[in-house]
Coordinates of C-alpha atoms and ligand atoms in Angstrom, one line a residue:
X1 CA -2.4 -6.2 13.7
X2 CA 0.2 -8.9 13.3
X3 CA 0.2 -11.5 10.5
X4 CA -3.0 -13.3 11.3
X5 CA -3.4 -17.1 11.6
X6 CA -5.3 -17.3 8.4
X7 CA -8.3 -19.3 9.3
X8 CA -11.3 -18.3 7.3
X9 CA -9.5 -16.7 4.4
X10 CA -10.2 -19.6 2.0
X11 CA -13.9 -18.8 2.4
X12 CA -13.3 -15.2 1.4
X13 CA -11.5 -16.2 -1.8
X14 CA -14.7 -17.9 -2.8
X15 CA -16.5 -14.6 -2.4
X16 CA -14.2 -13.0 -4.9
X17 CA -14.6 -15.9 -7.3
X18 CA -18.3 -15.6 -7.0
X19 CA -18.1 -11.9 -7.8
X20 CA -16.0 -12.6 -10.8
X21 CA -18.5 -15.1 -12.0
X22 CA -21.3 -12.6 -11.6
X23 CA -19.2 -9.9 -13.3
X24 CA -18.5 -12.2 -16.2
X25 CA -22.2 -13.0 -16.5
X26 CA -23.0 -9.3 -16.6
X27 CA -20.1 -8.8 -19.0
X28 CA -21.2 -11.5 -21.4
X29 CA -24.6 -10.1 -21.2
X30 CA -23.4 -6.7 -22.2
X31 CA -21.3 -8.1 -25.0
X32 CA -24.3 -10.0 -26.4
X33 CA -26.4 -6.9 -26.0
X34 CA -23.7 -4.8 -27.7
X35 CA -23.3 -7.4 -30.5
X36 CA -27.0 -7.2 -31.2
X37 CA -26.7 -3.6 -32.2
X38 CA -23.5 -4.2 -34.1
X39 CA -20.9 -2.7 -31.6
X40 CA -18.7 -5.8 -31.2
X41 CA -15.8 -6.0 -33.6
X42 CA -15.5 -9.4 -35.3
X43 CA -13.3 -11.7 -33.3
X44 CA -10.0 -13.0 -34.8
X45 CA -9.7 -16.7 -34.0
X46 CA -10.8 -18.5 -30.9
X47 CA -7.4 -20.4 -30.7
X48 CA -6.1 -18.7 -27.6
X49 CA -7.2 -20.4 -24.3
X50 CA -7.6 -17.1 -22.5
X51 CA -9.2 -13.8 -23.4
X52 CA -8.9 -10.2 -22.0
X53 CA -11.7 -7.9 -23.0
X54 CA -10.9 -4.2 -22.4
X55 CA -14.0 -1.9 -22.5
X56 CA -12.5 1.5 -22.9
X57 CA -16.0 3.1 -23.0
X58 CA -16.6 1.8 -19.5
X59 CA -14.6 4.2 -17.2
X60 CA -14.3 3.3 -13.5
X61 CA -12.6 6.4 -12.2
X62 CA -9.3 8.3 -12.2
X63 CA -6.4 6.4 -10.7
X64 CA -5.1 8.8 -8.2
X65 CA -1.3 8.9 -7.8
X66 CA -2.0 8.4 -4.1
X67 CA -2.8 4.7 -4.8
X68 CA 1.0 4.6 -5.1
X69 CA 1.7 5.9 -1.6
X70 CA 4.1 4.6 1.0
X71 CA 4.4 4.1 4.7
X72 CA 7.4 4.5 7.1
X73 CA 7.4 3.8 10.8
X74 CA 10.0 4.0 13.6
X75 CA 10.2 0.3 13.6
X76 CA 13.2 -2.0 13.1
X77 CA 15.5 -0.8 10.3
X78 CA 13.0 1.4 8.5
X79 CA 13.9 4.9 9.8
X80 CA 17.4 4.4 11.3
X81 CA 19.7 3.0 8.7
X82 CA 16.9 2.6 6.1
X83 CA 16.2 6.3 5.6
X84 CA 18.2 8.3 8.1
X85 CA 21.9 7.6 8.1
X86 CA 23.0 11.0 9.5
X87 CA 24.9 13.8 7.9
X88 CA 28.3 12.5 8.9
X89 CA 27.7 9.0 7.6
X90 CA 30.0 7.3 5.1
X91 CA 26.7 6.2 3.4
X92 CA 26.1 8.7 0.6
X93 CA 23.3 11.0 1.9
X94 CA 21.5 14.3 1.4
X95 CA 21.3 16.1 4.7
X96 CA 21.4 12.8 6.5
X97 CA 18.9 11.0 4.3
X98 CA 20.1 8.0 2.3
X99 CA 20.8 9.2 -1.3
X100 CA 20.2 5.9 -3.1
X101 CA 16.7 5.7 -1.6
X102 CA 15.8 9.2 -2.6
X103 CA 16.9 8.6 -6.2
X104 CA 15.1 5.3 -6.6
X105 CA 12.0 6.6 -5.0
X106 CA 11.7 9.6 -7.3
X107 CA 11.7 7.3 -10.3
X108 CA 8.5 5.6 -9.1
X109 CA 6.6 8.8 -8.4
X110 CA 5.5 8.3 -4.8
X111 CA 2.0 9.5 -3.9
X112 CA 1.8 10.2 -0.2
X113 CA 4.2 9.1 2.6
X114 CA 2.6 8.0 5.8
X115 CA 4.6 8.6 9.1
X116 CA 5.5 8.1 12.0
X117 CA 3.5 4.9 12.3
X118 CA 1.8 2.5 12.7
X119 CA 1.5 1.5 16.3
X120 CA 4.5 3.8 17.0
X121 CA 2.3 6.9 16.2
X122 CA 0.0 6.4 19.2
X123 CA 2.9 6.6 21.6
X124 CA 4.8 9.4 19.8
X125 CA 5.1 12.9 21.0
X126 CA 5.8 15.1 18.0
X127 CA 7.5 17.7 20.3
X128 CA 10.3 15.1 20.9
X129 CA 11.3 15.4 17.2
X130 CA 11.8 19.1 16.7
X131 CA 14.5 21.6 17.7
X132 CA 18.3 21.0 17.6
X133 CA 18.9 17.4 17.0
X134 CA 21.5 16.9 19.7
X135 CA 19.1 18.2 22.3
X136 CA 16.2 16.0 21.5
X137 CA 15.1 13.5 24.1
X138 CA 15.9 9.7 23.9
X139 CA 12.9 7.4 24.5
X140 CA 12.3 3.7 24.5
X141 CA 10.9 2.8 21.1
X142 CA 7.4 1.5 21.2
X143 CA 8.4 -1.7 19.4
X144 CA 11.4 -2.4 21.6
X145 CA 9.5 -2.7 24.8
X146 CA 5.9 -3.5 24.6
X147 CA 3.7 -6.0 26.4
X148 CA 2.8 -7.3 23.0
X149 CA 4.8 -10.3 21.8
X150 CA 7.6 -9.1 19.6
X151 CA 10.4 -11.4 18.4
X152 CA 12.7 -12.3 21.3
X153 CA 15.8 -11.0 19.5
X154 CA 14.3 -7.6 19.2
X155 CA 13.4 -7.5 22.9
X156 CA 17.0 -8.5 23.6
X157 CA 18.5 -5.5 21.8
X158 CA 20.7 -3.6 24.3
X159 CA 21.3 -0.4 22.5
X160 CA 20.9 1.5 19.2
X161 CA 18.2 3.7 17.7
X162 CA 15.9 0.8 17.2
X163 CA 15.7 0.4 20.9
X164 CA 16.3 3.9 22.3
X165 CA 14.5 6.3 19.9
X166 CA 16.9 9.2 19.5
X167 CA 14.4 11.4 17.7
X168 CA 16.9 12.4 15.1
X169 CA 14.3 11.9 12.4
X170 CA 11.4 14.2 13.4
X171 CA 8.9 16.4 11.6
X172 CA 11.5 18.6 9.8
X173 CA 13.5 15.6 8.6
X174 CA 10.4 13.9 7.5
X175 CA 9.4 17.0 5.5
X176 CA 12.8 17.1 4.0
X177 CA 12.4 13.4 2.9
X178 CA 9.1 14.3 1.3
X179 CA 10.5 17.3 -0.5
X180 CA 13.4 15.3 -1.8
X181 CA 11.2 12.5 -3.1
X182 CA 8.2 14.5 -4.2
X183 CA 5.9 12.6 -1.8
X184 CA 2.9 14.2 -0.2
X185 CA 3.3 14.1 3.6
X186 CA 0.7 12.1 5.6
X187 CA 1.0 12.5 9.3
X188 CA -0.6 10.0 11.8
X189 CA -1.6 11.7 15.0
X190 CA -1.4 10.2 18.5
X191 CA -4.9 9.5 19.8
X192 CA -4.1 6.9 22.5
X193 CA -1.6 8.8 24.6
X194 CA -1.8 12.5 23.7
X195 CA -4.6 15.1 23.9
X196 CA -6.6 16.9 21.2
X197 CA -4.6 20.0 22.1
X198 CA -1.3 18.3 21.1
X199 CA -2.9 17.5 17.7
X200 CA -4.0 21.0 17.3
X201 CA -0.5 22.2 18.2
X202 CA 1.1 19.9 15.6
X203 CA -1.2 21.2 12.9
X204 CA -0.2 24.7 14.0
X205 CA 3.5 23.9 14.0
X206 CA 3.2 22.6 10.5
X207 CA 0.7 24.8 8.8
X208 CA 0.7 28.2 10.5
X209 CA 2.6 30.9 8.5
X210 CA 5.9 32.0 10.1
X211 CA 5.5 35.1 12.4
X212 CA 1.9 34.1 13.3
X213 CA 2.5 32.0 16.4
X214 CA 5.3 30.8 18.6
X215 CA 5.0 27.3 17.2
X216 CA 5.3 28.5 13.6
X217 CA 8.3 30.6 14.6
X218 CA 9.9 27.5 16.0
X219 CA 9.4 25.8 12.7
X220 CA 10.9 28.8 10.9
X221 CA 13.9 28.8 13.3
X222 CA 14.5 25.2 12.4
X223 CA 15.0 26.3 8.8
X224 CA 11.5 26.0 7.3
X225 CA 10.0 29.4 7.0
X226 CA 7.3 28.4 4.6
X227 CA 4.4 26.5 6.2
X228 CA 4.3 22.8 5.3
X229 CA 0.6 23.0 4.3
X230 CA -0.1 19.4 5.4
X231 CA -3.4 18.1 4.1
X232 CA -3.4 14.4 5.2
X233 CA -3.8 13.8 8.9
X234 CA -4.5 10.3 10.2
X235 CA -6.5 10.4 13.4
X236 CA -4.8 7.5 15.3
X237 CA -3.8 4.1 14.1
X238 CA -5.5 0.7 14.6
X239 CA -7.4 2.2 17.5
X240 CA -9.1 -1.2 17.8
X241 CA -5.7 -2.6 18.9
X242 CA -2.4 -0.9 19.7
X243 CA -4.1 2.5 19.3
X244 CA -6.0 2.0 22.6
X245 CA -8.0 -1.2 22.4
X246 CA -11.1 1.0 21.9
X247 CA -14.6 -0.1 20.9
X248 CA -15.8 1.4 17.6
X249 CA -18.1 3.7 19.6
X250 CA -15.3 4.9 21.8
X251 CA -13.2 5.6 18.7
X252 CA -16.0 7.4 16.9
X253 CA -16.3 9.8 19.9
X254 CA -12.5 10.4 19.9
X255 CA -12.6 11.0 16.1
X256 CA -15.3 13.6 16.6
X257 CA -13.4 15.3 19.4
X258 CA -10.1 15.3 17.5
X259 CA -11.6 16.7 14.3
X260 CA -14.0 19.3 15.7
X261 CA -13.3 22.9 14.8
X262 CA -9.7 22.3 13.8
X263 CA -7.7 25.3 12.7
X264 CA -7.0 25.1 9.0
X265 CA -4.6 28.0 8.2
X266 CA -6.2 27.9 4.7
X267 CA -5.3 24.3 4.0
X268 CA -8.0 21.8 3.0
X269 CA -7.5 19.2 5.7
X270 CA -8.0 15.6 4.6
X271 CA -8.7 13.7 7.8
X272 CA -8.4 9.9 7.8
X273 CA -10.2 7.6 10.2
X274 CA -8.6 4.5 11.7
X275 CA -10.6 1.9 9.9
X276 CA -11.0 -1.9 10.2
X277 CA -8.7 -4.8 10.7
X278 CA -9.3 -6.8 7.6
X279 CA -12.8 -8.2 7.4
X280 CA -14.1 -6.6 10.6
X281 CA -17.3 -5.1 9.2
X282 CA -18.6 -4.6 12.7
X283 CA -15.9 -2.0 13.3
X284 CA -17.0 -0.1 10.2
X285 CA -20.7 -0.4 10.9
X286 CA -20.6 0.5 14.6
X287 CA -18.1 3.4 14.0
X288 CA -20.4 5.0 11.4
X289 CA -23.5 4.4 13.5
X290 CA -22.0 6.3 16.4
X291 CA -20.3 9.0 14.2
X292 CA -23.6 9.8 12.5
X293 CA -25.4 10.3 15.8
X294 CA -24.4 13.9 15.2
X295 CA -25.9 13.9 11.7
X296 CA -24.9 13.4 8.1
X297 CA -22.6 16.4 8.1
X298 CA -20.1 14.3 10.2
X299 CA -19.2 12.5 7.0
X300 CA -17.8 15.8 5.7
X301 CA -15.2 15.5 8.4
X302 CA -13.6 12.4 6.9
X303 CA -11.7 12.1 3.7
X304 CA -10.8 8.5 4.0
X305 CA -11.6 5.4 6.1
X306 CA -8.3 3.4 6.4
X307 CA -8.5 -0.3 6.1
X308 CA -5.5 -2.5 7.1
X309 CA -5.0 -5.9 5.6
X310 CA -1.9 -8.1 5.5
X311 CA -1.7 -11.3 3.6
X312 CA -0.2 -13.4 6.4
X313 CA 2.4 -15.9 5.4
X314 CA 1.9 -19.5 4.7
X315 CA 3.6 -22.8 5.7
X316 CA 6.8 -22.4 7.7
X317 CA 6.5 -18.6 7.2
X318 CA 9.8 -18.3 5.5
X319 CA 10.0 -15.5 2.9
X320 CA 12.4 -17.4 0.7
X321 CA 11.6 -21.0 1.2
X322 CA 8.2 -22.2 0.1
X323 CA 6.6 -25.0 -1.9
X324 CA 4.7 -24.6 -5.2
X325 CA 1.4 -25.1 -3.2
X326 CA 2.5 -22.4 -0.8
X327 CA 3.2 -20.2 -3.7
X328 CA -0.4 -20.6 -5.0
X329 CA -1.9 -20.5 -1.5
X330 CA -0.5 -17.1 -0.7
X331 CA -1.2 -15.6 -4.1
X332 CA -4.8 -16.8 -4.0
X333 CA -5.3 -15.4 -0.5
X334 CA -3.9 -12.0 -1.4
X335 CA -7.0 -11.6 -3.6
X336 CA -9.0 -11.1 -0.5
X337 CA -8.4 -7.4 -0.9
X338 CA -11.1 -7.4 -3.5
X339 CA -13.9 -8.5 -1.2
X340 CA -12.6 -6.4 1.7
X341 CA -13.0 -3.3 -0.5
X342 CA -16.5 -4.1 -1.7
X343 CA -17.8 -5.2 1.6
X344 CA -16.6 -2.2 3.7
X345 CA -17.7 0.1 0.9
X346 CA -21.1 -1.3 1.0
X347 CA -21.4 -0.8 4.8
X348 CA -20.0 2.8 4.5
X349 CA -22.7 3.5 1.9
X350 CA -25.4 2.6 4.4
X351 CA -24.4 5.7 6.4
X352 CA -22.7 8.0 4.0
X353 CA -25.3 8.1 1.3
X354 CA -23.6 10.9 -0.6
X355 CA -20.3 8.9 -0.7
X356 CA -18.2 11.7 0.7
X357 CA -15.9 9.2 2.5
X358 CA -13.6 7.2 0.4
X359 CA -11.5 4.1 1.2
X360 CA -7.8 4.2 2.0
X361 CA -5.7 1.0 2.4
X362 CA -2.9 2.4 4.4
X363 CA -1.3 -0.8 5.4
X364 CA -1.1 -3.8 3.0
X365 CA 1.3 -6.5 1.9
X366 CA 2.6 -10.0 2.5
X367 CA 4.0 -10.6 6.0
X368 CA 6.5 -13.4 6.5
X369 CA 8.9 -14.2 9.4
X370 CA 12.0 -12.1 9.9
X371 CA 15.0 -13.4 8.0
X372 CA 17.3 -14.9 10.6
X373 CA 20.4 -13.7 8.8
X374 CA 19.5 -10.0 9.3
X375 CA 20.6 -8.2 12.4
X376 CA 18.0 -8.6 15.2
X377 CA 17.2 -4.8 15.1
X378 CA 15.7 -5.3 11.6
X379 CA 12.3 -6.3 12.9
X380 CA 10.1 -8.1 10.4
X381 CA 12.8 -7.6 7.7
X382 CA 13.2 -10.1 4.9
X383 CA 13.9 -10.1 1.2
X384 CA 10.9 -10.1 -1.1
X385 CA 10.7 -12.6 -3.9
X386 CA 8.8 -13.0 -7.1
X387 CA 5.9 -14.3 -5.1
X388 CA 5.7 -11.0 -3.2
X389 CA 5.9 -9.1 -6.5
X390 CA 2.8 -10.9 -7.8
X391 CA 1.1 -10.0 -4.5
X392 CA 2.1 -6.3 -5.1
X393 CA 0.6 -6.5 -8.6
X394 CA -2.6 -8.1 -7.4
X395 CA -3.2 -5.5 -4.8
X396 CA -2.4 -2.6 -7.1
X397 CA -4.7 -4.0 -9.8
X398 CA -7.4 -4.4 -7.2
X399 CA -7.2 -0.8 -6.1
X400 CA -7.3 0.3 -9.7
X401 CA -10.4 -1.8 -10.5
X402 CA -11.9 0.2 -7.6
X403 CA -10.6 3.6 -8.5
X404 CA -14.0 5.0 -7.8
X405 CA -13.7 4.0 -4.1
X406 CA -10.0 3.8 -3.2
X407 CA -8.1 7.1 -3.0
X408 CA -4.9 6.0 -1.4
X409 CA -3.0 2.9 -0.6
X410 CA 0.3 2.4 1.2
X411 CA 2.2 -0.9 1.3
X412 CA 3.8 -1.7 4.7
X413 CA 6.6 -0.7 4.7
X414 CA 8.9 1.2 2.3
X415 CA 12.2 -0.2 3.4
X416 CA 13.7 -3.0 5.6
X417 CA 10.4 -4.3 7.0
X418 CA 7.5 -6.5 5.8
X419 CA 6.5 -5.9 2.2
X420 CA 9.3 -3.6 1.4
X421 CA 10.5 -2.0 -1.9
X422 CA 14.1 -1.6 -0.7
X423 CA 16.6 -3.3 1.6
X424 CA 19.5 -1.4 3.1
X425 CA 22.2 -2.2 5.5
X426 CA 24.8 0.4 6.2
X427 CA 26.3 1.1 2.8
X428 CA 24.5 -1.7 1.0
X429 CA 21.3 -1.0 -0.8
X430 CA 19.1 -2.9 -3.2
X431 CA 15.6 -2.8 -4.7
X432 CA 13.3 -5.7 -4.2
X433 CA 10.9 -7.2 -6.8
X434 CA 8.1 -5.1 -5.2
X435 CA 9.9 -2.0 -6.4
X436 CA 10.0 -3.3 -9.9
X437 CA 6.2 -3.7 -9.8
X438 CA 5.7 -0.2 -8.6
X439 CA 8.0 1.0 -11.4
X440 CA 6.1 -1.0 -14.0
X441 CA 2.7 0.1 -12.7
X442 CA 3.6 3.8 -12.5
X443 CA 2.2 4.2 -16.0
X444 CA -1.3 3.9 -14.6
X445 CA -1.0 7.0 -12.3
X446 CA -3.4 9.7 -13.2
X447 CA -5.0 7.6 -16.0
X448 CA -8.7 6.6 -16.2
X449 CA -9.3 3.1 -15.0
X450 CA -11.5 1.2 -17.5
X451 CA -13.3 -2.1 -17.2
X452 CA -11.3 -5.2 -18.2
X453 CA -12.5 -8.8 -18.0
X454 CA -10.1 -11.7 -17.8
X455 CA -11.3 -15.1 -18.9
X456 CA -8.9 -18.0 -18.5
X457 CA -8.5 -21.5 -17.2
X458 CA -8.2 -21.8 -13.4
X459 CA -5.1 -22.8 -11.6
X460 CA -5.3 -25.9 -9.3
X461 CA -3.3 -26.7 -6.3
X462 CA -3.5 -28.4 -2.9
X463 CA -4.4 -26.5 0.3
X464 CA -4.4 -28.4 3.6
X465 CA -4.5 -31.7 1.7
X466 CA -7.6 -30.6 -0.2
X467 CA -7.8 -29.6 -3.8
X468 CA -8.2 -25.9 -4.4
X469 CA -8.2 -23.6 -7.4
X470 CA -8.4 -19.9 -8.3
X471 CA -8.3 -17.6 -11.3
X472 CA -5.6 -18.1 -13.9
X473 CA -5.1 -14.5 -15.1
X474 CA -6.1 -11.2 -13.5
X475 CA -5.3 -7.5 -13.8
X476 CA -6.5 -4.0 -14.6
X477 CA -6.4 -1.5 -17.4
X478 CA -6.3 2.3 -17.7
X479 CA -6.5 4.8 -20.5
X480 CA -4.5 8.0 -20.9
X481 CA -5.3 9.7 -24.2
X482 CA -4.4 7.1 -26.8
X483 CA -2.2 5.1 -24.5
X484 CA -3.8 2.1 -22.9
X485 CA -2.0 0.4 -20.1
X486 CA -2.9 -3.2 -19.2
X487 CA -1.2 -4.9 -16.3
X488 CA -1.7 -8.6 -15.6
X489 CA -0.7 -11.3 -13.1
X490 CA -0.2 -14.8 -14.4
X491 CA 0.1 -17.1 -11.3
X492 CA 0.5 -20.4 -13.1
X493 CA 4.2 -21.3 -12.5
X494 CA 4.3 -24.0 -15.2
X495 CA 2.3 -23.0 -18.2
X496 CA 2.3 -19.9 -20.3
X497 CA -1.1 -18.4 -21.2
X498 CA -1.8 -17.6 -24.8
X499 CA -4.3 -14.8 -24.6
X500 CA -6.3 -12.8 -27.0
X501 CA -6.4 -9.2 -26.0
X502 CA -9.4 -7.4 -27.4
X503 CA -9.9 -3.7 -27.0
X504 CA -13.6 -2.9 -27.5
X505 CA -14.1 0.5 -29.1
X506 CA -10.6 1.1 -30.6
X507 CA -8.0 -0.4 -32.7
X508 CA -4.5 -1.4 -31.4
X509 CA -1.8 0.2 -33.5
X510 CA 1.3 -0.7 -31.5
X511 CA 2.1 -2.7 -28.4
X512 CA 5.1 -3.0 -26.0
X513 CA 5.5 -5.4 -23.1
X514 CA 7.5 -5.2 -19.8
X515 CA 7.7 -8.5 -17.9
X516 CA 8.8 -9.5 -14.5
X517 CA 9.2 -13.3 -14.3
X518 CA 11.7 -16.1 -13.6
X519 CA 11.8 -19.9 -14.0
X520 CA 12.5 -20.1 -10.2
X521 CA 9.5 -19.0 -8.2
X522 CA 11.9 -18.0 -5.4
X523 CA 13.8 -15.5 -7.5
X524 CA 14.8 -12.4 -5.6
X525 CA 17.5 -9.8 -5.2
X526 CA 20.2 -9.8 -2.5
X527 CA 23.2 -7.7 -1.5
X528 CA 25.4 -10.2 -3.3
X529 CA 23.1 -10.5 -6.3
X530 CA 21.3 -7.2 -6.5
X531 CA 20.0 -7.8 -10.1
X532 CA 18.8 -11.4 -9.6
X533 CA 15.3 -10.4 -10.7
X534 CA 14.4 -7.5 -12.8
X535 CA 11.9 -6.7 -15.5
X536 CA 12.7 -7.0 -19.2
X537 CA 11.2 -5.2 -22.2
X538 CA 9.7 -7.2 -25.1
X539 CA 8.6 -6.5 -28.6
X540 CA 5.0 -7.4 -29.3
X541 CA 3.5 -8.0 -32.7
X542 CA 0.2 -6.5 -33.6
X543 CA -1.8 -8.0 -36.5
X544 CA -2.6 -5.9 -39.5
X545 CA -6.2 -5.2 -38.3
X546 CA -5.1 -4.7 -34.7
X547 CA -5.4 -8.2 -33.5
X548 CA -3.2 -8.9 -30.5
X549 CA -2.4 -12.4 -29.1
X550 CA 0.0 -12.3 -26.2
X551 CA 1.7 -15.1 -24.4
X552 CA 1.8 -14.3 -20.7
X553 CA 4.8 -16.0 -19.2
X554 CA 4.5 -18.5 -16.2
X555 CA 4.7 -16.9 -12.8
X556 CA 4.8 -13.3 -14.2
X557 CA 3.7 -9.7 -13.8
X558 CA 3.3 -8.1 -17.2
X559 CA 2.6 -4.5 -18.4
X560 CA 1.3 -4.1 -21.9
X561 CA 1.3 -0.6 -23.3
X562 CA -1.0 -0.3 -26.3
X563 CA -1.2 2.7 -28.6
X564 CA -4.7 3.0 -29.9
X565 CA -5.8 4.3 -33.3
Ligands
AHR601 O1 3.4 -2.3 9.8 C1 3.6 -2.8 11.1 C2 2.5 -2.7 12.1 O2 1.4 -3.4 11.6 C3 2.0 -1.3 12.2 O3 2.7 -0.5 13.1 C4 0.6 -1.5 12.7 O4 -0.3 -0.4 12.4 C5 0.2 -2.8 12.1 O5 -0.3 -3.7 13.0

C-alpha cells in the first residue's frame, strides 16, 4: 500500500535488463533474417553511439486512450480544494469545480477517472454523497483516523473537510467533473464494509433510466435525468490490505458474489478486480485458481485485473532534494513496471487461456515524503520534479510497449498528492512536470503501438556503495496513418546521446521534436515560479534520403513526430 521499503527491487531491474538483452537478440536475429532477403534499408553511417530501430510492420496493439486515465480519492487536498472549491468560492469554478483544473485536463484528453478511492472507497457509503448537499452527513474521513500509521500532522488535524468528510463531492458532482473534462467515469465499489445489495443499488442509481425505479428518480431529481451509463466498476480496492486484509481465496469469493447476476440496464459493464500489490504473483495465481473453480466462464466476468505499483522514494525521501545517484536509482527502479506486467500477465494466462482479462495499472507513480511547507491536510503532497517526469514517461512508454495487455492506467493521483499532475492551494494553481509528459504523450492515444528497439551505452551510478548501471535510452513508438510518434527517456544527466533513428519499412519525410529537460535535475514548478520547467519545440533536420540523427538532451523526455513517406 504505502511506499515500500524497496528491498529487492534491484534484483527486479536485472530481470528487465535480461529481457531487453533477449529482445535485442531476437531483434538482431530478425534484422539479419530480413537483411538476407533484402528488406533492410542501407544504413547511413555508424557514427552515432546509439540507435533506435522502429519496426512499423510489427504492430503490438492499439494504444487505448484509457492508458491516459487518472485517479482521485478523498485523501488530503485531492478532492477538497484540489477539485471541489464550492460554488461560492472566490476560486474560479464551474458549479463548484475548479475551473483551471477542468481547462488543463481537457487539453490532455483524459481517459477514465477513478473515484472515490483508493482505501477510502472501502469505507465509503455512496448514499452519503447524494441528495441536497447541505443535508448530507459528515463522517470522519478514512485517512484522518485509521489505525494505519499516517503522518502525525494529518492525525492532528482538528477540523476541515480533509478530516470530517462533508460529502459535498458525491456521485452527481463526480459525474459533473467527468462531463466537464471528457473523462469516462470509473467507480470503485466498497467490498470491505458494504454489502452486495449496496453495490447493486449504486449501479441502479447510476444506470437505470429515470422513471424506472425510486433510485433512478432520486438521480433525476438531483438534476440528472439521463442515466450515467457507467461501464467501469472496480470491485473493491487493495483487498489484500486496506480493503479487508483478505486472502486471495476470500477475495475471489467476494468478487464472484459481487459480480453475479448484476443488473445491466443495457450497459456493458466492465468489472475490474482488485489485483496484486507490486510483485505479489501469489495474489494473482491464488485468486484465479479460486475464481476458476466455477469454470472458465468466470473470466468473462472480469474486464481488467488491477495491479498497483508505486516507485518508492529513495535516500532521505525528499521530493526536491536528491543526489545524482538518487536520481539514477529512482529512475532505474521505476522500470520495474516492465517485469510486473509481463510476470502477472504470464500467470493470468495460465488460467484465462483465451485472454479475456486484461491488465489495468490503476495506481502508479513515484511516492516521496510530504513536503513540510504544505499545510498538514495536504497528505502526501509535494511538487514533482524533472525526475518524476522521467518516471511518468518510463511508465507510459512501458504501458504502450504492452498495448496488447494493458487497457488502462491511472497515476496516483491527479492533484495535490503523490505523483500529481497539478498542485493547487486556494486560488493558486500550477501544472507539474508530470502534466507536461501527459501533454507530450497524448499524441500516442488511439494510435497503433509498434515495436521499437533502443540500443545505447548504459548509465553507471552507485547504489548502496556498490556500482550499478542501467539502460541509457528507452521509449516507445506508435503509428497513426503516416504520423509516427516516438517518445524517449534519456536518463544520463551529463551527456547527450547522439542517436540514429531508423524507421524500417518507410522513409522519414519530416520530423519535429518536443523536449522536456533542464540542466538542473531538480527542476520543477512552484506557485512562485509556475513555468520553471516546461517543454520546448525544436526543429529537426532530416537527410535527403530520410536519414535522421537526433541528439537526445541529458536528463530529458523527448517526443519526436515523424511524417512518413
Ligand atoms: O494512492 C494512495 C493510496 O495508496 C490508495 O488509497 C491506496 O489504494 C494505495 O495504497
